[in-house]
mmCIF file of C-alpha atoms and ligand atoms in Angstrom:
data_model
loop_
_atom_site.group_PDB
_atom_site.id
_atom_site.type_symbol
_atom_site.label_atom_id
_atom_site.label_comp_id
_atom_site.label_asym_id
_atom_site.label_seq_id
_atom_site.Cartn_x
_atom_site.Cartn_y
_atom_site.Cartn_z
ATOM 1 C CA MET F 1 7.196 22.728 -22.353
ATOM 2 C CA PRO F 2 9.651 19.967 -21.292
ATOM 3 C CA PHE F 3 8.176 16.548 -20.606
ATOM 4 C CA ARG F 4 8.338 15.112 -17.139
ATOM 5 C CA PRO F 5 8.627 11.310 -17.171
ATOM 6 C CA ARG F 6 5.344 9.657 -16.233
ATOM 7 C CA TYR F 7 5.381 8.398 -12.634
ATOM 8 C CA THR F 8 4.858 4.655 -12.807
ATOM 9 C CA GLY F 9 4.794 3.587 -9.176
ATOM 10 C CA LEU F 10 7.254 2.851 -6.430
ATOM 11 C CA ILE F 11 8.637 -0.452 -7.712
ATOM 12 C CA ASP F 12 9.696 1.196 -10.936
ATOM 13 C CA ARG F 13 11.141 4.168 -9.045
ATOM 14 C CA TYR F 14 13.130 2.082 -6.577
ATOM 15 C CA ARG F 15 13.660 -1.073 -8.603
ATOM 16 C CA ASP F 16 17.374 -1.179 -7.670
ATOM 17 C CA ARG F 17 16.414 -1.583 -4.047
ATOM 18 C CA LEU F 18 13.550 -4.036 -4.463
ATOM 19 C CA PRO F 19 13.452 -7.745 -5.278
ATOM 20 C CA VAL F 20 12.389 -7.490 -8.937
ATOM 21 C CA ASN F 21 14.185 -7.959 -12.234
ATOM 22 C CA ASP F 22 13.724 -6.476 -15.690
ATOM 23 C CA ASP F 23 11.229 -9.158 -16.712
ATOM 24 C CA THR F 24 8.994 -8.849 -13.684
ATOM 25 C CA ARG F 25 5.462 -7.774 -14.625
ATOM 26 C CA LEU F 26 4.734 -4.920 -12.243
ATOM 27 C CA ILE F 27 1.257 -4.753 -10.726
ATOM 28 C CA SER F 28 0.949 -1.063 -9.951
ATOM 29 C CA LEU F 29 -1.664 1.617 -9.493
ATOM 30 C CA GLY F 30 0.853 4.464 -9.334
ATOM 31 C CA GLU F 31 1.276 4.182 -5.548
ATOM 32 C CA GLY F 32 3.887 6.066 -3.507
ATOM 33 C CA ASN F 33 5.246 9.567 -4.158
ATOM 34 C CA THR F 34 2.885 10.941 -1.515
ATOM 35 C CA PRO F 35 3.120 14.520 -0.187
ATOM 36 C CA LEU F 36 5.278 15.387 2.797
ATOM 37 C CA LEU F 37 3.379 18.363 4.181
ATOM 38 C CA LYS F 38 4.830 20.772 6.734
ATOM 39 C CA LEU F 39 2.328 21.731 9.419
ATOM 40 C CA ASN F 40 1.947 25.501 9.505
ATOM 41 C CA ASN F 41 -0.681 26.265 12.109
ATOM 42 C CA ILE F 42 -0.500 23.543 14.753
ATOM 43 C CA PRO F 43 3.106 24.278 15.857
ATOM 44 C CA LYS F 44 2.094 27.922 16.385
ATOM 45 C CA LEU F 45 -0.941 26.841 18.372
ATOM 46 C CA ILE F 46 1.155 24.770 20.752
ATOM 47 C CA GLY F 47 3.862 27.426 20.879
ATOM 48 C CA LYS F 48 6.767 25.098 20.157
ATOM 49 C CA ASP F 49 9.605 25.591 17.730
ATOM 50 C CA VAL F 50 9.481 22.206 16.037
ATOM 51 C CA ASP F 51 9.310 21.312 12.341
ATOM 52 C CA ILE F 52 6.456 18.835 12.042
ATOM 53 C CA TYR F 53 5.851 17.139 8.713
ATOM 54 C CA VAL F 54 3.090 14.702 7.907
ATOM 55 C CA LYS F 55 3.579 12.025 5.277
ATOM 56 C CA TYR F 56 0.097 11.901 3.806
ATOM 57 C CA GLU F 57 -0.203 8.231 2.928
ATOM 58 C CA GLY F 58 -3.953 8.594 2.579
ATOM 59 C CA LEU F 59 -3.217 9.896 -0.905
ATOM 60 C CA ASN F 60 -2.171 6.483 -2.165
ATOM 61 C CA PRO F 61 -4.505 4.959 -4.790
ATOM 62 C CA THR F 62 -6.698 3.041 -2.341
ATOM 63 C CA GLY F 63 -6.318 5.671 0.360
ATOM 64 C CA SER F 64 -3.740 4.091 2.646
ATOM 65 C CA PHE F 65 -0.069 3.135 2.990
ATOM 66 C CA LYS F 66 -1.016 -0.489 2.351
ATOM 67 C CA ASP F 67 -0.663 0.128 -1.383
ATOM 68 C CA ARG F 68 3.109 0.371 -0.990
ATOM 69 C CA GLY F 69 3.304 -3.150 0.340
ATOM 70 C CA MET F 70 0.531 -4.535 -1.797
ATOM 71 C CA THR F 71 2.114 -3.568 -5.116
ATOM 72 C CA MET F 72 5.159 -5.638 -4.121
ATOM 73 C CA ALA F 73 3.234 -8.552 -2.611
ATOM 74 C CA VAL F 74 0.873 -8.922 -5.580
ATOM 75 C CA THR F 75 3.662 -8.403 -8.128
ATOM 76 C CA LYS F 76 5.607 -11.260 -6.532
ATOM 77 C CA ALA F 77 2.515 -13.447 -6.087
ATOM 78 C CA VAL F 78 1.756 -13.128 -9.806
ATOM 79 C CA GLU F 79 5.410 -13.717 -10.708
ATOM 80 C CA GLU F 80 5.318 -16.903 -8.673
ATOM 81 C CA GLY F 81 2.175 -18.082 -10.486
ATOM 82 C CA SER F 82 -0.387 -17.465 -7.751
ATOM 83 C CA LYS F 83 -4.003 -17.141 -8.864
ATOM 84 C CA ALA F 84 -5.433 -16.003 -5.531
ATOM 85 C CA ILE F 85 -4.404 -13.948 -2.525
ATOM 86 C CA ILE F 86 -5.801 -13.829 0.992
ATOM 87 C CA CYS F 87 -5.550 -11.503 3.972
ATOM 88 C CA ALA F 88 -7.123 -10.775 7.316
ATOM 89 C CA SER F 89 -7.767 -7.102 7.748
ATOM 90 C CA THR F 90 -9.111 -4.265 9.815
ATOM 91 C CA GLY F 91 -10.073 -2.769 6.440
ATOM 92 C CA ASN F 92 -7.223 -1.075 4.636
ATOM 93 C CA THR F 93 -5.269 -4.192 3.738
ATOM 94 C CA SER F 94 -8.458 -5.725 2.348
ATOM 95 C CA ALA F 95 -9.142 -2.637 0.238
ATOM 96 C CA ALA F 96 -5.610 -2.691 -1.174
ATOM 97 C CA ALA F 97 -5.598 -6.467 -1.720
ATOM 98 C CA ALA F 98 -8.917 -6.241 -3.561
ATOM 99 C CA ALA F 99 -7.742 -3.423 -5.819
ATOM 100 C CA TYR F 100 -4.352 -4.924 -6.712
ATOM 101 C CA ALA F 101 -5.919 -8.345 -7.316
ATOM 102 C CA ALA F 102 -8.370 -6.702 -9.701
ATOM 103 C CA ARG F 103 -5.483 -4.979 -11.458
ATOM 104 C CA ALA F 104 -3.632 -8.299 -11.750
ATOM 105 C CA GLY F 105 -6.682 -10.314 -12.792
ATOM 106 C CA ILE F 106 -6.547 -12.701 -9.831
ATOM 107 C CA THR F 107 -8.927 -13.390 -6.935
ATOM 108 C CA ALA F 108 -8.748 -11.751 -3.495
ATOM 109 C CA PHE F 109 -10.213 -13.356 -0.378
ATOM 110 C CA VAL F 110 -10.488 -10.966 2.542
ATOM 111 C CA ILE F 111 -11.342 -11.887 6.119
ATOM 112 C CA ILE F 112 -12.701 -9.014 8.176
ATOM 113 C CA PRO F 113 -14.149 -8.630 11.673
ATOM 114 C CA ASP F 114 -17.919 -8.431 11.368
ATOM 115 C CA GLY F 115 -19.175 -4.876 11.945
ATOM 116 C CA LYS F 116 -15.759 -3.539 12.929
ATOM 117 C CA ILE F 117 -14.416 -2.080 9.736
ATOM 118 C CA ALA F 118 -15.115 1.393 8.434
ATOM 119 C CA GLN F 119 -17.734 1.699 5.691
ATOM 120 C CA GLY F 120 -15.407 3.140 3.064
ATOM 121 C CA LYS F 121 -13.064 0.168 3.357
ATOM 122 C CA LEU F 122 -15.856 -2.372 3.055
ATOM 123 C CA ALA F 123 -17.155 -0.521 0.006
ATOM 124 C CA GLN F 124 -13.719 -0.759 -1.607
ATOM 125 C CA ALA F 125 -13.349 -4.519 -1.078
ATOM 126 C CA MET F 126 -16.848 -5.121 -2.447
ATOM 127 C CA MET F 127 -16.438 -2.770 -5.396
ATOM 128 C CA HIS F 128 -13.181 -4.440 -6.459
ATOM 129 C CA ASN F 129 -15.012 -7.761 -6.381
ATOM 130 C CA ALA F 130 -13.095 -9.429 -3.573
ATOM 131 C CA VAL F 131 -14.649 -12.406 -1.828
ATOM 132 C CA VAL F 132 -15.474 -10.825 1.532
ATOM 133 C CA ILE F 133 -15.608 -13.238 4.463
ATOM 134 C CA GLN F 134 -16.866 -11.588 7.660
ATOM 135 C CA ILE F 135 -16.023 -13.484 10.816
ATOM 136 C CA LYS F 136 -17.716 -13.219 14.166
ATOM 137 C CA GLY F 137 -14.376 -12.507 15.747
ATOM 138 C CA ASN F 138 -11.633 -9.875 15.730
ATOM 139 C CA PHE F 139 -8.635 -9.217 13.480
ATOM 140 C CA ASP F 140 -6.316 -11.426 15.524
ATOM 141 C CA GLU F 141 -8.624 -14.417 15.110
ATOM 142 C CA GLY F 142 -8.898 -13.662 11.399
ATOM 143 C CA MET F 143 -5.108 -13.584 11.109
ATOM 144 C CA GLN F 144 -4.803 -17.012 12.708
ATOM 145 C CA LEU F 145 -7.447 -18.372 10.324
ATOM 146 C CA VAL F 146 -5.575 -16.967 7.335
ATOM 147 C CA LYS F 147 -2.369 -18.671 8.421
ATOM 148 C CA ASP F 148 -4.192 -21.960 8.975
ATOM 149 C CA VAL F 149 -6.167 -21.932 5.742
ATOM 150 C CA ALA F 150 -3.176 -20.953 3.584
ATOM 151 C CA GLU F 151 -1.646 -24.323 4.471
ATOM 152 C CA HIS F 152 -4.630 -26.088 2.935
ATOM 153 C CA ALA F 153 -5.587 -23.900 -0.039
ATOM 154 C CA PRO F 154 -3.715 -22.474 -3.054
ATOM 155 C CA VAL F 155 -3.657 -18.880 -1.859
ATOM 156 C CA THR F 156 -0.824 -16.434 -1.141
ATOM 157 C CA ILE F 157 -0.993 -14.537 2.142
ATOM 158 C CA VAL F 158 -0.605 -10.789 1.602
ATOM 159 C CA ASN F 159 -0.628 -9.650 5.212
ATOM 160 C CA SER F 160 2.594 -8.048 6.389
ATOM 161 C CA ILE F 161 3.987 -11.457 7.392
ATOM 162 C CA ASN F 162 4.591 -11.674 3.635
ATOM 163 C CA PRO F 163 8.135 -10.200 3.520
ATOM 164 C CA TYR F 164 7.516 -8.416 0.218
ATOM 165 C CA ARG F 165 5.000 -6.181 1.971
ATOM 166 C CA LEU F 166 7.673 -4.604 4.179
ATOM 167 C CA GLN F 167 9.970 -4.263 1.191
ATOM 168 C CA GLY F 168 7.388 -2.108 -0.553
ATOM 169 C CA GLN F 169 6.569 -0.137 2.566
ATOM 170 C CA LYS F 170 10.208 0.749 3.269
ATOM 171 C CA THR F 171 10.113 3.101 0.261
ATOM 172 C CA ALA F 172 8.216 5.688 2.310
ATOM 173 C CA ALA F 173 11.447 6.251 4.260
ATOM 174 C CA PHE F 174 13.370 6.686 0.996
ATOM 175 C CA GLU F 175 10.938 9.362 -0.148
ATOM 176 C CA ILE F 176 11.189 11.247 3.146
ATOM 177 C CA ILE F 177 14.992 11.284 3.049
ATOM 178 C CA GLU F 178 14.996 12.431 -0.554
ATOM 179 C CA GLU F 179 12.676 15.337 0.242
ATOM 180 C CA LEU F 180 14.287 16.469 3.484
ATOM 181 C CA GLY F 181 17.842 15.764 2.328
ATOM 182 C CA ARG F 182 18.283 13.820 5.574
ATOM 183 C CA ALA F 183 16.325 11.565 7.870
ATOM 184 C CA PRO F 184 14.120 13.297 10.459
ATOM 185 C CA ASP F 185 15.106 13.251 14.132
ATOM 186 C CA TYR F 186 11.885 11.491 15.112
ATOM 187 C CA HIS F 187 9.493 9.416 13.047
ATOM 188 C CA CYS F 188 6.113 8.827 14.672
ATOM 189 C CA LEU F 189 3.670 6.152 13.514
ATOM 190 C CA PRO F 190 0.466 4.508 14.660
ATOM 191 C CA VAL F 191 1.160 0.884 15.532
ATOM 192 C CA GLY F 192 -1.150 -2.089 14.999
ATOM 193 C CA ASN F 193 0.616 -5.181 13.680
ATOM 194 C CA ALA F 194 3.840 -3.150 13.766
ATOM 195 C CA GLY F 195 4.751 -3.974 10.172
ATOM 196 C CA ASN F 196 4.922 -0.369 9.062
ATOM 197 C CA ILE F 197 7.240 0.866 11.817
ATOM 198 C CA THR F 198 9.527 -2.063 11.000
ATOM 199 C CA ALA F 199 9.398 -1.337 7.262
ATOM 200 C CA HIS F 200 10.312 2.313 7.802
ATOM 201 C CA TRP F 201 13.295 1.340 9.916
ATOM 202 C CA ILE F 202 14.488 -1.039 7.202
ATOM 203 C CA GLY F 203 14.208 1.836 4.742
ATOM 204 C CA TYR F 204 16.106 4.292 6.925
ATOM 205 C CA CYS F 205 18.827 1.741 7.647
ATOM 206 C CA GLU F 206 19.315 0.873 4.004
ATOM 207 C CA TYR F 207 19.531 4.493 3.002
ATOM 208 C CA SER F 208 21.928 5.422 5.767
ATOM 209 C CA SER F 209 24.360 2.638 5.034
ATOM 210 C CA ALA F 210 27.409 3.396 2.949
ATOM 211 C CA SER F 211 28.044 -0.074 1.694
ATOM 212 C CA GLY F 212 24.835 -1.935 1.413
ATOM 213 C CA ASP F 213 23.585 -5.269 2.507
ATOM 214 C CA HIS F 214 22.140 -5.982 5.906
ATOM 215 C CA VAL F 215 23.901 -3.332 7.912
ATOM 216 C CA THR F 216 21.704 -3.712 10.933
ATOM 217 C CA GLU F 217 19.711 -6.485 12.436
ATOM 218 C CA ALA F 218 16.572 -4.740 11.296
ATOM 219 C CA CYS F 219 17.743 -4.799 7.717
ATOM 220 C CA ALA F 220 17.989 -8.559 7.946
ATOM 221 C CA TYR F 221 14.211 -8.577 8.363
ATOM 222 C CA CYS F 222 14.002 -8.371 4.610
ATOM 223 C CA HIS F 223 14.698 -12.136 4.660
ATOM 224 C CA GLY F 224 17.324 -11.717 1.987
ATOM 225 C CA ASN F 225 15.098 -9.730 -0.328
ATOM 226 C CA CYS F 226 16.953 -6.509 0.076
ATOM 227 C CA LYS F 227 19.009 -5.443 -2.911
ATOM 228 C CA TYR F 228 20.405 -2.199 -1.606
ATOM 229 C CA ALA F 229 22.484 -0.643 -4.340
ATOM 230 C CA GLY F 230 24.136 2.467 -3.010
ATOM 231 C CA GLY F 231 22.685 5.917 -3.481
ATOM 232 C CA ALA F 232 22.672 8.927 -1.225
ATOM 233 C CA ILE F 233 24.354 8.402 2.097
ATOM 234 C CA VAL F 234 22.674 10.053 5.019
ATOM 235 C CA GLY F 235 24.367 10.235 8.357
ATOM 236 C CA ASN F 236 21.410 10.163 10.670
ATOM 237 C CA ARG F 237 18.569 7.799 11.406
ATOM 238 C CA PRO F 238 15.444 8.785 13.306
ATOM 239 C CA LYS F 239 14.261 7.644 16.659
ATOM 240 C CA MET F 240 11.224 5.521 15.826
ATOM 241 C CA VAL F 241 8.203 6.277 17.981
ATOM 242 C CA GLY F 242 5.156 4.004 17.899
ATOM 243 C CA TYR F 243 1.816 5.028 19.366
ATOM 244 C CA GLN F 244 -1.043 2.657 20.102
ATOM 245 C CA ALA F 245 -4.641 3.225 21.138
ATOM 246 C CA ASN F 246 -4.825 2.584 24.866
ATOM 247 C CA GLY F 247 -7.497 -0.111 24.520
ATOM 248 C CA SER F 248 -5.290 -1.969 22.043
ATOM 249 C CA ALA F 249 -1.797 -1.408 23.348
ATOM 250 C CA PRO F 250 0.091 -4.702 23.682
ATOM 251 C CA PHE F 251 3.449 -2.923 23.358
ATOM 252 C CA MET F 252 2.595 -0.870 26.437
ATOM 253 C CA ARG F 253 1.324 -3.850 28.390
ATOM 254 C CA GLY F 254 4.367 -5.918 27.406
ATOM 255 C CA ALA F 255 2.000 -8.742 26.487
ATOM 256 C CA MET F 256 -0.665 -9.660 23.972
ATOM 257 C CA VAL F 257 -4.131 -8.178 24.520
ATOM 258 C CA ASP F 258 -7.038 -10.559 23.921
ATOM 259 C CA ASP F 259 -9.955 -8.141 23.627
ATOM 260 C CA PRO F 260 -8.597 -5.036 21.908
ATOM 261 C CA GLU F 261 -10.971 -2.086 21.634
ATOM 262 C CA THR F 262 -10.646 1.394 20.153
ATOM 263 C CA VAL F 263 -12.530 3.870 18.010
ATOM 264 C CA ALA F 264 -9.539 3.663 15.653
ATOM 265 C CA THR F 265 -10.674 0.345 14.176
ATOM 266 C CA ALA F 266 -7.673 0.123 11.830
ATOM 267 C CA ILE F 267 -5.378 -0.493 14.829
ATOM 268 C CA ARG F 268 -7.776 -2.601 16.884
ATOM 269 C CA ILE F 269 -5.134 -5.328 17.167
ATOM 270 C CA GLY F 270 -4.045 -7.173 20.289
ATOM 271 C CA HIS F 271 -1.630 -9.735 18.847
ATOM 272 C CA PRO F 272 0.828 -7.830 16.611
ATOM 273 C CA GLN F 273 2.433 -10.017 13.964
ATOM 274 C CA SER F 274 5.707 -8.055 13.966
ATOM 275 C CA TRP F 275 6.113 -8.155 17.757
ATOM 276 C CA ASP F 276 9.810 -9.104 17.999
ATOM 277 C CA MET F 277 10.868 -6.945 15.075
ATOM 278 C CA ALA F 278 9.161 -3.845 16.453
ATOM 279 C CA TRP F 279 10.879 -4.229 19.842
ATOM 280 C CA LYS F 280 14.213 -4.405 18.028
ATOM 281 C CA VAL F 281 13.345 -1.311 16.016
ATOM 282 C CA LYS F 282 12.581 0.571 19.205
ATOM 283 C CA GLU F 283 15.889 -0.522 20.751
ATOM 284 C CA GLU F 284 18.061 0.020 17.699
ATOM 285 C CA SER F 285 16.606 3.454 17.004
ATOM 286 C CA GLN F 286 16.471 4.425 20.701
ATOM 287 C CA GLY F 287 12.828 5.298 20.257
ATOM 288 C CA TRP F 288 9.815 4.413 22.361
ATOM 289 C CA PHE F 289 6.227 3.199 22.424
ATOM 290 C CA ASP F 290 3.377 5.086 24.017
ATOM 291 C CA GLU F 291 -0.398 5.052 24.006
ATOM 292 C CA CYS F 292 -3.187 7.545 23.317
ATOM 293 C CA SER F 293 -6.790 7.557 24.470
ATOM 294 C CA ASP F 294 -9.616 7.485 21.936
ATOM 295 C CA GLU F 295 -10.398 11.083 22.932
ATOM 296 C CA GLU F 296 -6.844 12.207 22.170
ATOM 297 C CA ILE F 297 -6.924 10.386 18.827
ATOM 298 C CA LEU F 298 -10.189 11.996 17.740
ATOM 299 C CA ALA F 299 -9.048 15.419 18.951
ATOM 300 C CA ALA F 300 -5.891 15.155 16.820
ATOM 301 C CA GLN F 301 -7.924 14.013 13.811
ATOM 302 C CA LYS F 302 -10.146 17.065 14.195
ATOM 303 C CA LEU F 303 -7.230 19.430 14.787
ATOM 304 C CA LEU F 304 -5.542 18.345 11.556
ATOM 305 C CA ALA F 305 -8.779 18.697 9.613
ATOM 306 C CA GLU F 306 -9.774 22.072 11.069
ATOM 307 C CA LYS F 307 -6.395 23.778 11.382
ATOM 308 C CA GLU F 308 -4.381 22.303 8.529
ATOM 309 C CA GLY F 309 -6.958 21.095 5.992
ATOM 310 C CA ILE F 310 -5.674 17.536 6.248
ATOM 311 C CA PHE F 311 -8.232 14.760 6.628
ATOM 312 C CA CYS F 312 -6.959 11.436 7.914
ATOM 313 C CA GLU F 313 -8.704 8.476 9.475
ATOM 314 C CA PRO F 314 -8.695 8.092 13.279
ATOM 315 C CA ALA F 315 -5.893 5.494 13.455
ATOM 316 C CA SER F 316 -3.627 7.785 11.463
ATOM 317 C CA ALA F 317 -4.169 10.674 13.839
ATOM 318 C CA THR F 318 -2.662 8.564 16.632
ATOM 319 C CA SER F 319 0.796 9.501 15.361
ATOM 320 C CA VAL F 320 0.038 13.217 15.648
ATOM 321 C CA ALA F 321 -1.800 12.867 18.973
ATOM 322 C CA GLY F 322 1.214 11.165 20.511
ATOM 323 C CA ALA F 323 3.782 13.427 18.874
ATOM 324 C CA LEU F 324 2.059 16.620 20.026
ATOM 325 C CA ARG F 325 1.927 15.337 23.590
ATOM 326 C CA ASP F 326 5.622 14.429 23.511
ATOM 327 C CA ILE F 327 6.533 17.783 21.942
ATOM 328 C CA GLN F 328 4.558 19.645 24.584
ATOM 329 C CA SER F 329 6.204 17.718 27.409
ATOM 330 C CA GLY F 330 9.674 18.300 25.933
ATOM 331 C CA LYS F 331 10.367 14.593 25.423
ATOM 332 C CA ILE F 332 10.708 15.583 21.765
ATOM 333 C CA PRO F 333 12.844 18.725 22.189
ATOM 334 C CA GLU F 334 12.432 22.051 20.423
ATOM 335 C CA GLY F 335 14.524 22.360 17.299
ATOM 336 C CA SER F 336 13.667 18.811 16.230
ATOM 337 C CA THR F 337 12.452 17.682 12.831
ATOM 338 C CA VAL F 338 9.545 15.302 13.266
ATOM 339 C CA VAL F 339 7.712 13.245 10.658
ATOM 340 C CA CYS F 340 4.320 11.749 11.477
ATOM 341 C CA THR F 341 2.859 9.193 9.119
ATOM 342 C CA LEU F 342 -0.814 9.716 8.316
ATOM 343 C CA THR F 343 -1.536 6.171 7.293
ATOM 344 C CA GLY F 344 -5.034 6.435 5.818
ATOM 345 C CA HIS F 345 -7.489 8.949 4.349
ATOM 346 C CA GLY F 346 -10.308 10.410 6.432
ATOM 347 C CA LEU F 347 -12.891 9.447 3.816
ATOM 348 C CA LYS F 348 -12.346 5.817 4.768
ATOM 349 C CA ASP F 349 -14.451 6.336 7.887
ATOM 350 C CA PRO F 350 -17.169 8.911 7.211
ATOM 351 C CA ASP F 351 -19.332 7.726 10.120
ATOM 352 C CA ILE F 352 -16.773 8.690 12.750
ATOM 353 C CA ALA F 353 -16.061 11.987 11.016
ATOM 354 C CA ILE F 354 -19.697 13.038 10.919
ATOM 355 C CA LYS F 355 -20.304 11.869 14.477
ATOM 356 C CA GLN F 356 -17.508 13.940 15.958
ATOM 357 C CA SER F 357 -17.690 17.017 13.766
ATOM 358 C CA SER F 358 -18.853 20.229 15.399
ATOM 359 C CA SER F 359 -19.567 22.024 12.117
ATOM 360 C CA PRO F 360 -23.180 23.080 11.900
ATOM 361 C CA VAL F 361 -25.171 21.814 8.954
ATOM 362 C CA ILE F 362 -27.799 24.502 8.653
ATOM 363 C CA THR F 363 -31.030 23.721 6.831
ATOM 364 C CA VAL F 364 -32.812 26.801 5.512
ATOM 365 C CA ASP F 365 -35.463 27.719 2.958
ATOM 366 C CA ALA F 366 -34.184 28.110 -0.596
ATOM 367 C CA THR F 367 -34.479 31.892 -0.477
ATOM 368 C CA LEU F 368 -31.945 34.699 -0.675
ATOM 369 C CA ASP F 369 -32.936 36.028 2.774
ATOM 370 C CA SER F 370 -32.476 32.706 4.561
ATOM 371 C CA VAL F 371 -29.116 31.959 2.985
ATOM 372 C CA ARG F 372 -27.879 35.505 3.648
ATOM 373 C CA ASP F 373 -28.969 35.224 7.309
ATOM 374 C CA ALA F 374 -27.192 31.900 7.626
ATOM 375 C CA ILE F 375 -23.997 33.540 6.389
ATOM 376 C CA ILE F 376 -24.268 36.620 8.588
ATOM 377 C CA ASN F 377 -25.056 34.611 11.713
ATOM 378 C CA ASN F 378 -22.019 32.362 11.197
ATOM 379 C CA LEU F 379 -19.383 34.834 10.021
ATOM 380 C CA ALA F 380 -17.580 34.838 13.357
ATOM 381 C CA ARG F 381 -17.005 31.082 13.565
HETATM 382 N N1 F0G N 401 -3.000 2.955 10.300
HETATM 383 C C1 F0G N 401 -3.922 2.428 9.473
HETATM 384 C C2 F0G N 401 -4.862 3.347 8.794
HETATM 385 C C3 F0G N 401 -3.974 1.026 9.269
HETATM 386 O O1 F0G N 401 -4.887 0.533 8.443
HETATM 387 C C4 F0G N 401 -3.073 0.193 9.971
HETATM 388 C C5 F0G N 401 -3.127 -1.248 9.818
HETATM 389 C C6 F0G N 401 -2.117 0.807 10.796
HETATM 390 C C7 F0G N 401 -2.121 2.181 10.949
HETATM 391 C C8 F0G N 401 -1.120 0.024 11.554
HETATM 392 O O2 F0G N 401 -0.086 -0.437 10.744
HETATM 393 O O3 F0G N 401 -0.252 -2.822 11.315
HETATM 394 O O4 F0G N 401 1.740 -1.940 10.116
HETATM 395 O O5 F0G N 401 1.347 -1.405 12.514
HETATM 396 N N2 F0G N 401 -4.047 -1.848 9.232
HETATM 397 C C9 F0G N 401 -4.088 -3.287 8.938
HETATM 398 C C10 F0G N 401 -5.230 -3.612 8.004
HETATM 399 C C11 F0G N 401 -3.994 -4.152 10.114
HETATM 400 O O6 F0G N 401 -5.724 -4.745 8.025
HETATM 401 O O7 F0G N 401 -5.607 -2.758 7.224
HETATM 402 P P1 F0G N 401 0.744 -1.722 11.200
#
């Protein structure tokens, strides 16, 4: 049997296009290379002839897309001699920061909104031995504190304002192009801080350029870290579509939101850090922003789980909730190829999943008769 080279993470795979050199010690957990799954059942259910793919980022090592950015941010922090990293987080960034810090042998400080992060994410930060600081405030207040404290303490910020984060995250676009042989027509993402939508656009722009460096304004967001080195040339770039939860939708309001609220705690953000960049992405790609209600988000989460076998966390389902609405209305026309990013795994937030599930959990006596009856009575579900 021929050997397949061992997959060693996205920095190694895309090192020509990332700001590392041969001597850089890579801090990796084998992130990236996530499945691009074609939805089989949902398009039939809605009766539309559209190819919908989901990029299942929940299958990264800590269960979210944050690992793509964190491998880069922690690799560079270590290269630059940092002994500690810090982030504010709605949960996933803190889980990734904690894990990559553990891998690197440095300390992670994570600032989280008290009582507003999903259990799985808190468990991860604690298990990886991060210093967890809960604040009686929201993510946006935590983010401001991180910026302030980093000026007075020897810590590297690993939120997406750290430019290396977006460099790592852009590789998701590379993977999609390599699998489809082209960019999709539409790429739909949930939007919180708007780092990920920006990172994807950087990735698509780099890949679609024939001759490299800084071909668009968006590409310049890499702050000079981009080392695009040729490769496949694809002619098209997607329209980038960002969906927010309607209680936390500053891009829809056209202004910051001071008291964001949503069941999708990962995107409970009212002051996006990548505000200007995301507006440019929307304009350059001729995409749009829209919002979904909590009910629509949870319905999409359930639909994916029940009809496709794909379990994502509520925030992630925002991309599918919005895309399905826009496909049904014809705003995304039939014949299109659509990619929706599923940013985090459903196991991150078991409380919400159990609360909204309609599956019966049947308790019966431990006898053959009772179990057989339970089966017969539920065969038609
Ligand atoms: N989906 C999930 C599951 C997230 O955790 C986040 C952000 C987003 C979407 C939005 O991505 O901020 O790049 O627009 N989570 C951050 C965190 C804020 O702290 O984990 P974005």
